[in-house]
XYZ file of C-alpha atoms in Angstrom:
527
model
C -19.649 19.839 -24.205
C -16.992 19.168 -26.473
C -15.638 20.529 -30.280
C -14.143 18.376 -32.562
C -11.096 19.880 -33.908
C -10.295 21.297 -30.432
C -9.898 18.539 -28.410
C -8.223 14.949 -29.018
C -11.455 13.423 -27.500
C -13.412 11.797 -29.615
C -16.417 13.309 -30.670
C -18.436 11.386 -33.369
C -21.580 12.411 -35.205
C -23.858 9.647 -34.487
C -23.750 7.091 -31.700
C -21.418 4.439 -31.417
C -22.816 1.146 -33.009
C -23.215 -1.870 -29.736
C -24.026 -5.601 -30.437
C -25.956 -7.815 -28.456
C -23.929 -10.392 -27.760
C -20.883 -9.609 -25.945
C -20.778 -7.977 -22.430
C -20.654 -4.297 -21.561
C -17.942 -2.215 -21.539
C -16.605 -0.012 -18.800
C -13.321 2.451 -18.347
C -12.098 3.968 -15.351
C -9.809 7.163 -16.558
C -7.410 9.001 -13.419
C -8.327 13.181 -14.614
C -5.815 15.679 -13.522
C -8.379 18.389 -14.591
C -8.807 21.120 -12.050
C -8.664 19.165 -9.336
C -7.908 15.349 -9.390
C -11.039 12.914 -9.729
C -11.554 9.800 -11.354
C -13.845 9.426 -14.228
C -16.020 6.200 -13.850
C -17.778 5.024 -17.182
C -20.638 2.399 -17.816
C -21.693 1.108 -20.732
C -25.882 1.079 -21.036
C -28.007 1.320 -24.009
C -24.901 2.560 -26.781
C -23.401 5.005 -24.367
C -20.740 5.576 -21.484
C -22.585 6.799 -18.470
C -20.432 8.405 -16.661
C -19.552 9.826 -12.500
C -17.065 11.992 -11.837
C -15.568 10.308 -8.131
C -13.357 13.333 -6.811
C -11.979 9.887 -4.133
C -11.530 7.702 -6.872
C -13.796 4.122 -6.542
C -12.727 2.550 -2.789
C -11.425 -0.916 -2.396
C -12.953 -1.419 0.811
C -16.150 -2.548 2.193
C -17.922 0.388 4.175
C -17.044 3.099 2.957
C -19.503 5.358 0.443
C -18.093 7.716 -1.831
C -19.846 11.040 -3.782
C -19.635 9.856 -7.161
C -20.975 13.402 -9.450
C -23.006 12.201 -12.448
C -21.900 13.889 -15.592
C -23.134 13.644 -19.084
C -23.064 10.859 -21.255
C -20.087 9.812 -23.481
C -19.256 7.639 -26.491
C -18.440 4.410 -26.286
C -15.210 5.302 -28.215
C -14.021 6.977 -25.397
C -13.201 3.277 -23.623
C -9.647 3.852 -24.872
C -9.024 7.395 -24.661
C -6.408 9.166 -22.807
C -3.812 12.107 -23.334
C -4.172 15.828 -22.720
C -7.379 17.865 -22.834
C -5.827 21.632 -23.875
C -6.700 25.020 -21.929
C -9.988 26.458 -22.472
C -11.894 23.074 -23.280
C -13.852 21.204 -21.078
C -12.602 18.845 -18.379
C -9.008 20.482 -19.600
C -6.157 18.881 -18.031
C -4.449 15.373 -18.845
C -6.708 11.698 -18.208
C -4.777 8.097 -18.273
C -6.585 4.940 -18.096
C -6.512 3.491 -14.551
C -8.479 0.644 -15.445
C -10.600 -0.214 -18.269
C -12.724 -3.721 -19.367
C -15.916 -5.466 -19.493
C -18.708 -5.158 -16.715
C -21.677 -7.506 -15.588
C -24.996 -4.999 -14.934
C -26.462 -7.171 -12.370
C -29.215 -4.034 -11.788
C -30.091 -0.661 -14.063
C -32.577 1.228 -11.990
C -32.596 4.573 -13.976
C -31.738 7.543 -11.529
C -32.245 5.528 -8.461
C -29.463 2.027 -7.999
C -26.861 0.624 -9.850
C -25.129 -2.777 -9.248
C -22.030 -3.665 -11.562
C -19.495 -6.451 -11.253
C -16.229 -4.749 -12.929
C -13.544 -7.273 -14.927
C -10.677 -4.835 -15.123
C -7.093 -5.816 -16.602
C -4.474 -7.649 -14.722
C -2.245 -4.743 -14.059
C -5.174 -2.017 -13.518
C -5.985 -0.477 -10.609
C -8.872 -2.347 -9.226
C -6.302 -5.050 -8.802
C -6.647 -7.492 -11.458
C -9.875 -8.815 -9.453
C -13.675 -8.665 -9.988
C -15.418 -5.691 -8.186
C -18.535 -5.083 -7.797
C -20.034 -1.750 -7.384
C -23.086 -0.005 -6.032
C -23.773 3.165 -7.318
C -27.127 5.254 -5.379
C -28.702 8.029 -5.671
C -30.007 9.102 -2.176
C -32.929 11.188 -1.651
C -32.006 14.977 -1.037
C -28.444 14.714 -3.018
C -29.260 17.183 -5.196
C -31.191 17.267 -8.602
C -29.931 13.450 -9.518
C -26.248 14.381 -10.219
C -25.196 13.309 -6.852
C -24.536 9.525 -6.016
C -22.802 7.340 -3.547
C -20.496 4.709 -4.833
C -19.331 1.532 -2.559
C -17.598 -1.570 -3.288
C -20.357 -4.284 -1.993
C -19.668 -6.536 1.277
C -20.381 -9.715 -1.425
C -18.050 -9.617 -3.875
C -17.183 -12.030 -6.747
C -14.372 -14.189 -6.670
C -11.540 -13.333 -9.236
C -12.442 -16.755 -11.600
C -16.398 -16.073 -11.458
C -16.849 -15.247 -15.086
C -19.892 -13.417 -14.079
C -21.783 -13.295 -17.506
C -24.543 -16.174 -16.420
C -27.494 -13.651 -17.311
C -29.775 -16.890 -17.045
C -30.693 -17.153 -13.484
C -30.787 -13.328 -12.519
C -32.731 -10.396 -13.790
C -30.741 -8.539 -16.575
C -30.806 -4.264 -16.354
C -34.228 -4.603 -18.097
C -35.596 -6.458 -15.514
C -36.235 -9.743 -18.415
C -35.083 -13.221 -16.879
C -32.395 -14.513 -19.482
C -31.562 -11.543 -21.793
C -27.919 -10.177 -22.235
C -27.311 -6.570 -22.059
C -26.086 -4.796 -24.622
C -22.574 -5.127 -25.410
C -18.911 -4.070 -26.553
C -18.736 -2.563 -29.990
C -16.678 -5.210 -31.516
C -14.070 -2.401 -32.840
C -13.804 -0.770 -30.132
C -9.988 -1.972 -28.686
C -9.910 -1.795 -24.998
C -6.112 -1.159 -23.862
C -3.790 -1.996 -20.583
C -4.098 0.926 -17.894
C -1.157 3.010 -18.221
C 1.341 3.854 -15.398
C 1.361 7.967 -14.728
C 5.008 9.664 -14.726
C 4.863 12.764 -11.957
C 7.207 15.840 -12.707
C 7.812 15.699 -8.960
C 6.263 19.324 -8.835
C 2.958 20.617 -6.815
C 0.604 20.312 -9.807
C 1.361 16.828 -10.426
C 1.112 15.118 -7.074
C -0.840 12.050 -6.351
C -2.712 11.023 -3.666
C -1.325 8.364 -1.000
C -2.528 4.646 -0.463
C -4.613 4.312 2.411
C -4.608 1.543 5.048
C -8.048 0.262 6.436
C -8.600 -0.649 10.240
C -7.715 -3.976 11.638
C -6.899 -5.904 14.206
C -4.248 -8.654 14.970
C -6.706 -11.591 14.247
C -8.237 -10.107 11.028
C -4.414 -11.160 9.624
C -4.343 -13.506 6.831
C -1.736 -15.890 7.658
C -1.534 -17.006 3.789
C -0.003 -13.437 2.862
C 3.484 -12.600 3.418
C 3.315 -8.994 5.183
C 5.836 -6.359 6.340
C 5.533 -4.894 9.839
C 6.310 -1.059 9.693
C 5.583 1.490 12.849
C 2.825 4.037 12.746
C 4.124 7.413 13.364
C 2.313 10.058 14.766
C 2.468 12.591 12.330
C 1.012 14.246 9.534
C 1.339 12.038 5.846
C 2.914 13.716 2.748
C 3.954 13.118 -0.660
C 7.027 14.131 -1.389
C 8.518 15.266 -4.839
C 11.800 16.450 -5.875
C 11.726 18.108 -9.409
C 14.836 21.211 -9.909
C 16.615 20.542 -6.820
C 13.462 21.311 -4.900
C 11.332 19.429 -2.165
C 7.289 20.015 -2.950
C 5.995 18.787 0.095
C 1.392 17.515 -0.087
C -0.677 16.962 2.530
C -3.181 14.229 1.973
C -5.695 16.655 1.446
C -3.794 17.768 -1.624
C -2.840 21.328 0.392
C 0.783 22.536 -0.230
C 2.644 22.372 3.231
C 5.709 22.847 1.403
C 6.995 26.694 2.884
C 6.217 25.063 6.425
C 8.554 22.822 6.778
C 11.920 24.265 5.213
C 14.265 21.967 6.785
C 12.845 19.145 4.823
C 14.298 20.479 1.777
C 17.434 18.577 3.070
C 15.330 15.627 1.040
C 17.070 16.870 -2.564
C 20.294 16.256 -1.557
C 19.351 13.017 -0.714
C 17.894 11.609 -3.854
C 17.585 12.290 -7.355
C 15.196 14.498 -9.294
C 11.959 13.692 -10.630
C 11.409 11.166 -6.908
C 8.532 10.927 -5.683
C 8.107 9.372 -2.364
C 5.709 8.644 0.489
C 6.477 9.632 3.981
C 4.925 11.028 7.344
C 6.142 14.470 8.858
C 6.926 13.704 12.587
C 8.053 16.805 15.533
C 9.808 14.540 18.703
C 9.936 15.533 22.058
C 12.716 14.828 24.531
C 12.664 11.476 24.601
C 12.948 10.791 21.041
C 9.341 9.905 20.708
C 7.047 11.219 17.860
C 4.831 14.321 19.393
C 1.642 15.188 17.569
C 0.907 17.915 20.161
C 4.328 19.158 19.424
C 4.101 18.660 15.640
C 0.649 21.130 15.819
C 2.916 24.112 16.773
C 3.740 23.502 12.939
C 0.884 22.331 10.975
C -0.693 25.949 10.461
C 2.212 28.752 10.935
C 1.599 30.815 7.560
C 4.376 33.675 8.625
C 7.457 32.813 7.787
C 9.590 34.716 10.372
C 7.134 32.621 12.977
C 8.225 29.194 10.948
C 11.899 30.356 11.460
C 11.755 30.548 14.818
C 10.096 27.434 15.219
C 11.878 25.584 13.046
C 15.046 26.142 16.212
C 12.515 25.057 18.544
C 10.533 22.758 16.967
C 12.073 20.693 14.073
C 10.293 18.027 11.822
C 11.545 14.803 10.565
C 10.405 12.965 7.396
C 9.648 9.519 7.789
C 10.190 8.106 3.770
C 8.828 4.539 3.922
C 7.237 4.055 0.008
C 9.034 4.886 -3.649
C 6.125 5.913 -6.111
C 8.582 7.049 -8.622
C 12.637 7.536 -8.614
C 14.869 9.397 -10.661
C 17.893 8.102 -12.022
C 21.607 8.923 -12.333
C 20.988 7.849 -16.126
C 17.406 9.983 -16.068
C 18.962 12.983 -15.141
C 21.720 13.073 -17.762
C 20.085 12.100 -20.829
C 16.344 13.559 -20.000
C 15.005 9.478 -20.294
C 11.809 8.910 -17.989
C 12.153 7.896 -14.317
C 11.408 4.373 -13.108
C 7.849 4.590 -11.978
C 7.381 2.281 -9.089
C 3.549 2.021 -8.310
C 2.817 -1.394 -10.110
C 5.670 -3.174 -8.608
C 5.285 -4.982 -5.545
C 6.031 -3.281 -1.838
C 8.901 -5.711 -1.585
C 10.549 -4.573 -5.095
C 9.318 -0.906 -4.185
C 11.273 -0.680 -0.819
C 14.378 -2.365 -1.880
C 14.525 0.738 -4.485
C 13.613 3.394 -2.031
C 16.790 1.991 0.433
C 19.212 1.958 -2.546
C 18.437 5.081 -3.783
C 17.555 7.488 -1.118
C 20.309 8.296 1.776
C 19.639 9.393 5.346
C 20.112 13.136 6.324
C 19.275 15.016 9.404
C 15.770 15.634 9.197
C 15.308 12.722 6.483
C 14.906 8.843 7.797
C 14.604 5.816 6.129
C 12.877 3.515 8.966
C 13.448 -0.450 8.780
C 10.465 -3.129 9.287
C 9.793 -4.604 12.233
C 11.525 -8.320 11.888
C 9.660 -10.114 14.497
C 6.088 -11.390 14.816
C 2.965 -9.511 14.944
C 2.607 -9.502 18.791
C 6.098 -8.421 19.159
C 5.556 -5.390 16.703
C 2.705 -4.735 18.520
C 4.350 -4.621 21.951
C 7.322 -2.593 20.102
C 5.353 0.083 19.440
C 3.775 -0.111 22.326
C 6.910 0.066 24.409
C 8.113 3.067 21.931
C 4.791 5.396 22.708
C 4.123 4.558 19.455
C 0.695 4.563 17.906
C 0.810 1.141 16.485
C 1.948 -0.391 13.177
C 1.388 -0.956 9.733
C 0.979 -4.363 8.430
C 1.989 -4.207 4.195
C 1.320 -7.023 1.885
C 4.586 -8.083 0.417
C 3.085 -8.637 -3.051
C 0.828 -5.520 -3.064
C 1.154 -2.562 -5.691
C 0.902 0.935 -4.789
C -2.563 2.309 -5.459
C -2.482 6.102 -5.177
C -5.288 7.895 -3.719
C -7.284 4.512 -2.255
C -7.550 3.054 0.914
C -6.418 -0.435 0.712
C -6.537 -3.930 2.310
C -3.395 -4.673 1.584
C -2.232 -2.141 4.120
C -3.737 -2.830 7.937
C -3.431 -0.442 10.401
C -3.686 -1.778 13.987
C -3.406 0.799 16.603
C -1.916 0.796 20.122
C -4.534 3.537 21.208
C -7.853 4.224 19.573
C -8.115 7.415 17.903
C -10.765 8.664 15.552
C -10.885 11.684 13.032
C -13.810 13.626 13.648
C -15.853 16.879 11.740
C -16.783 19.785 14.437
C -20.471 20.778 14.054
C -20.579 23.024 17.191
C -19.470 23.702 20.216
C -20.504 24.626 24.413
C -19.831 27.850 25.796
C -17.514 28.033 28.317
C -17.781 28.316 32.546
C -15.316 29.081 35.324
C -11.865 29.000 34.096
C -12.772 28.422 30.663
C -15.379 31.572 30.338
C -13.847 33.052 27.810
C -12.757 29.930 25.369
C -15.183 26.681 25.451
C -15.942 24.142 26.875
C -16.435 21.207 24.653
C -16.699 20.859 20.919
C -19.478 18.654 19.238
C -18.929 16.080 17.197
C -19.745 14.031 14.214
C -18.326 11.835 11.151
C -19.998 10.926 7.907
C -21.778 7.550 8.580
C -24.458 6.016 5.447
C -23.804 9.149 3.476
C -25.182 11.519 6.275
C -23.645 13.033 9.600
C -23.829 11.487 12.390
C -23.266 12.627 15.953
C -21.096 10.487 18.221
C -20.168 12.716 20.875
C -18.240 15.997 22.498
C -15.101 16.481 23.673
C -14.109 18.557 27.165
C -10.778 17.136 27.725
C -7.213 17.065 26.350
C -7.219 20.819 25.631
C -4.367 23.049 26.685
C -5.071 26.422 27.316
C -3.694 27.986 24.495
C -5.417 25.324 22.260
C -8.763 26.620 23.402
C -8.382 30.490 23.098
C -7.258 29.688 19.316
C -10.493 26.953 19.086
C -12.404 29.967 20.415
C -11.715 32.611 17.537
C -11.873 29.696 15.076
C -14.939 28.560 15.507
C -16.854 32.021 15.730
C -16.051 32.272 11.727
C -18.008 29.570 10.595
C -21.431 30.158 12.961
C -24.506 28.897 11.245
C -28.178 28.364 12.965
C -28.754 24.961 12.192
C -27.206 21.674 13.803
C -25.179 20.369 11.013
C -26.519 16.557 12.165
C -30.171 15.808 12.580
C -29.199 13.047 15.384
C -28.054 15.196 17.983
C -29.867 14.677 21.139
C -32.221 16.960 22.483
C -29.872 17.306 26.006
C -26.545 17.935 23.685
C -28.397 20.441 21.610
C -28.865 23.230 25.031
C -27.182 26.233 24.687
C -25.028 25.104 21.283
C -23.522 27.243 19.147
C -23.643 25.617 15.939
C -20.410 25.729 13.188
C -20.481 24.809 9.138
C -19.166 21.402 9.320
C -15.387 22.432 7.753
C -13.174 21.641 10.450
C -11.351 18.179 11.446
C -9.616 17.167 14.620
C -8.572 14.104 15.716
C -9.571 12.890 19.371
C -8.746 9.378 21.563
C -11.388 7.742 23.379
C -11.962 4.040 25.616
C -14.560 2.408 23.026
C -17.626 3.228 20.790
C -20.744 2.541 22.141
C -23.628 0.363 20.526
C -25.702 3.638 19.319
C -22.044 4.740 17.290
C -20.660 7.208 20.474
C -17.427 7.850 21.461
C -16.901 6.946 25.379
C -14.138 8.908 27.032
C -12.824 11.106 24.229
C -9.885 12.964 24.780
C -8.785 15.699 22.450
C -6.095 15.135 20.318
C -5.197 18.063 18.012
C -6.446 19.926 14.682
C -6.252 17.987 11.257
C -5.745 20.831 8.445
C -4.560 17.537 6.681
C -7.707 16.222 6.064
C -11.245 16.984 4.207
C -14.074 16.912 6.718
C -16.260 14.482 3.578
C -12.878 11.999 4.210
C -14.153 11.599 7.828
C -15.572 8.542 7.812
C -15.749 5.551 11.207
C -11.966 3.995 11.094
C -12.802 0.633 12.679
């Protein structure tokens, strides 16, 4: 796939030479090709095999990701990184995000993978030991597509993990090492990115996994932030302009031109995390409100909007900052993601300023329970517990950032919908629904409540675009499944509901609004 002479990769004429005796070698490499994905690299029998993870590897239990299998590469590409030119293959820049040795607990060729991962202090699996299941489920297509989850047991970070003695090595021998590192092969630190600030060069946010109050561990130090109802964005500044990303990667910049206040507030080349937020009359976040917003295109319609309707911009993380210095003499900004949240928000509060539309919203400074009730007493969907000493890790969901919500709410993929009756003859009546459970979709309910009336006359003309004849779900009951029309599985929305039942459905849901912000293969159970 690749020339040498043409590309900086390295492309050698024979295999890489491997020795016995020394443990494999693995490197994860962040790709801004095309579209962002992470590169994920094994070592086994004197060659990288290699997944391309559009999601990156999580960093929480439960959650599978498509990992694309992709050809094989040499060993020597453990330490490469820099810029792939136009017209080559994979073209488009690749850092290392993490890179070491690895402990193939399992090699089951084109079927399972099990791999503890020993990654650098500073990389981005955290400077702990992972370990990884990669699977290739029946029906995926041809072999090339896999899931990839971190495992529920997981090593602790002194467990050397080499002991091949008492386990079955990746050729299924008792007491053999695998094949190893190539002893001149130099495996270097992962390397922090520096973002222009502009569209093309955007991460993804850190992600927060689903808690509770008890599931706290009272040895960490954490910060206690709100959760606002809104939509989340990265923000960069780069020219004296705002470039505003969903966390779908879409460009939402055009509507929400008030926001631009942001690069009068900061420097250039800042990048910062935030949520967009509409409030109503009482000074509470809105998300019905904020959905008169999310998918205005016209921009004499966004104008008059923005009158009745304006946003605010939540900033509550610093990826990167500009500086007074940076911006005279052309010298790189201070990239923020590897310092702590602690170090990260005291920059963010003495750089950025407060505007109109532009907020810079303080922790909570009492306990748990009283952020909680806070929130609670605000309308507020709950808070954000951050661990004090935890970096920023773009583009993964986290556990050192809880989410513990006041309501239950639940992202959800629409797979069809009921006709409707009476009042509602010519919109709908309920809308189907399902999120990706075990690598499949799975049904957990439909929706008839929460809608207004113009919400279902646009839900109506939506959903007759993407018809198809087959349920989307294969566990949709035989009672649901009368008189369905059935829709490609494309759409997200975002609904509130009383508790999920023991066979995974939603009791009571309530509708909540549309989620153009999110990929329906992101929607996965949040609790």
């Amino acid at each position: 796939m690749r020339q040498a002479g043409k590309t900086p990769e390295p492309v050698p004429d024979k295999p890489s030479p491997h020795s016995s005796s020394d443990a494999p070698i693995f490197v994860i490499q962040e790709h801004h090709a095309s579209r962002l994905h992470w590169d994920f690299r094994l070592e086994h029998s004197g060659v990288l095999v290699s997944w391309a993870v559009p999601k990156g590897p999580p960093l929480a239990f439960g959650e599978n990701r498509l990992a694309v299998m992709t050809e094989d590469h040499p060993l020597g590409y453990v330490s490469f990184q820099g810029t792939i030119p136009k017209g080559q293959y994979g073209a488009g820049t690749v850092t290392i995000w993490d890179a070491g040795t690895c402990t193939l607990e399992k090699w089951r060729e084109g079927t399972e993978i099990i791999a503890v991962l020993h990654g650098k202090p500073k990389g981005g699996l955290g400077g702990v030991p992972r370990r990884y299941a990669l699977i290739h489920t029946p029906g995926m297509g041809a072999g090339k597509k896999w899931l990839i989850h971190l495992m529920k047991a997981q090593p602790s970070p002194d467990e050397a993990g080499n002991n091949a003695a008492n386990r079955e090595d990746v050729h299924g021998r008792a007491g053999q090492a695998p094949a190893g590192t190539p002893s001149q092969v130099e495996i270097p630190e992962a390397t922090v990115t520096t973002w222009s600030g502009k569209r093309h060069d955007l991460p993804a946010p850190m992600l927060a996994t689903a808690a509770t109050t008890a599931d706290m561990d009272p040895e960490h130090s954490w910060s206690l932030e709100m959760k606002w109802d809104g939509m989340r964005t990265i923000a960069g500044v780069a020219d004296g302009v705002v470039t505003l990303v969903s966390r779908n990667g879409n460009n939402v910049t055009e509507q929400y031109p008030e926001l631009q206040e942001l690069a009068t507030l900061t420097v250039d080349d800042s990048v910062l995390d935030g949520e967009i937020i509409a409030l109503n009359t009482l000074g509470r976040p809105d998300f019905s409100l904020l959905q008169q917003r999310m998918k205005l295109t016209s921009k004499r319609e966004i104008a008059k909007k923005v009158r009745k309707v304006p946003v605010h911009l939540m900033v509550f993380d610093a990826l990167q900052l500009g500086t007074e210095k940076a911006a005279q003499d052309g010298s790189a900004p201070q990239v923020l993601v590897q310092e702590s949240y602690t170090k990260r928000r005291h920059a963010l509060f003495a750089t950025v300023r407060e505007g109109t539309h532009v907020h810079l919203p303080p922790a909570h400074t009492g306990t748990i329970e009283e952020a909680v009730a806070t929130s609670h007493d605000l309308g507020l969907e709950g808070i954000v517990a951050k661990r004090n000493d935890s970096r920023y890790t773009t583009g993964r969901r986290s556990p050192a950032w809880r989410k513990i919500k006041d309501e239950r709410h639940q992202e959800v993929v629409i797979i069809g919908w009921h006709k409707g009756s009476g009042s509602r003859r010519d919109t709908l009546g309920s809308l189907l629904l399902a999120v990706h459970d075990r690598g499949h979709l799975h049904y957990v309910g439909r929706v008839a409540s929460g809608f207004s009336t113009p919400q279902l006359k646009a839900a109506a003309v939506l959903l007759k675009k993407i018809r198809r004849k087959t349920p989307p779900a294969n566990d949709v009951p035989a009672a649901s499944q009368r008189d369905v029309v059935w829709v490609t599985p494309r759409l997200v929305g975002e609904v509130k509901f009383t508790e999920k039942t023991r066979d995974g459905r939603l009791r009571h849901p309530s509708w909540r609004g549309w989620r153009p912000d999110k990929a329906a293969e992101d929607v996965h159970w949040e609790f």
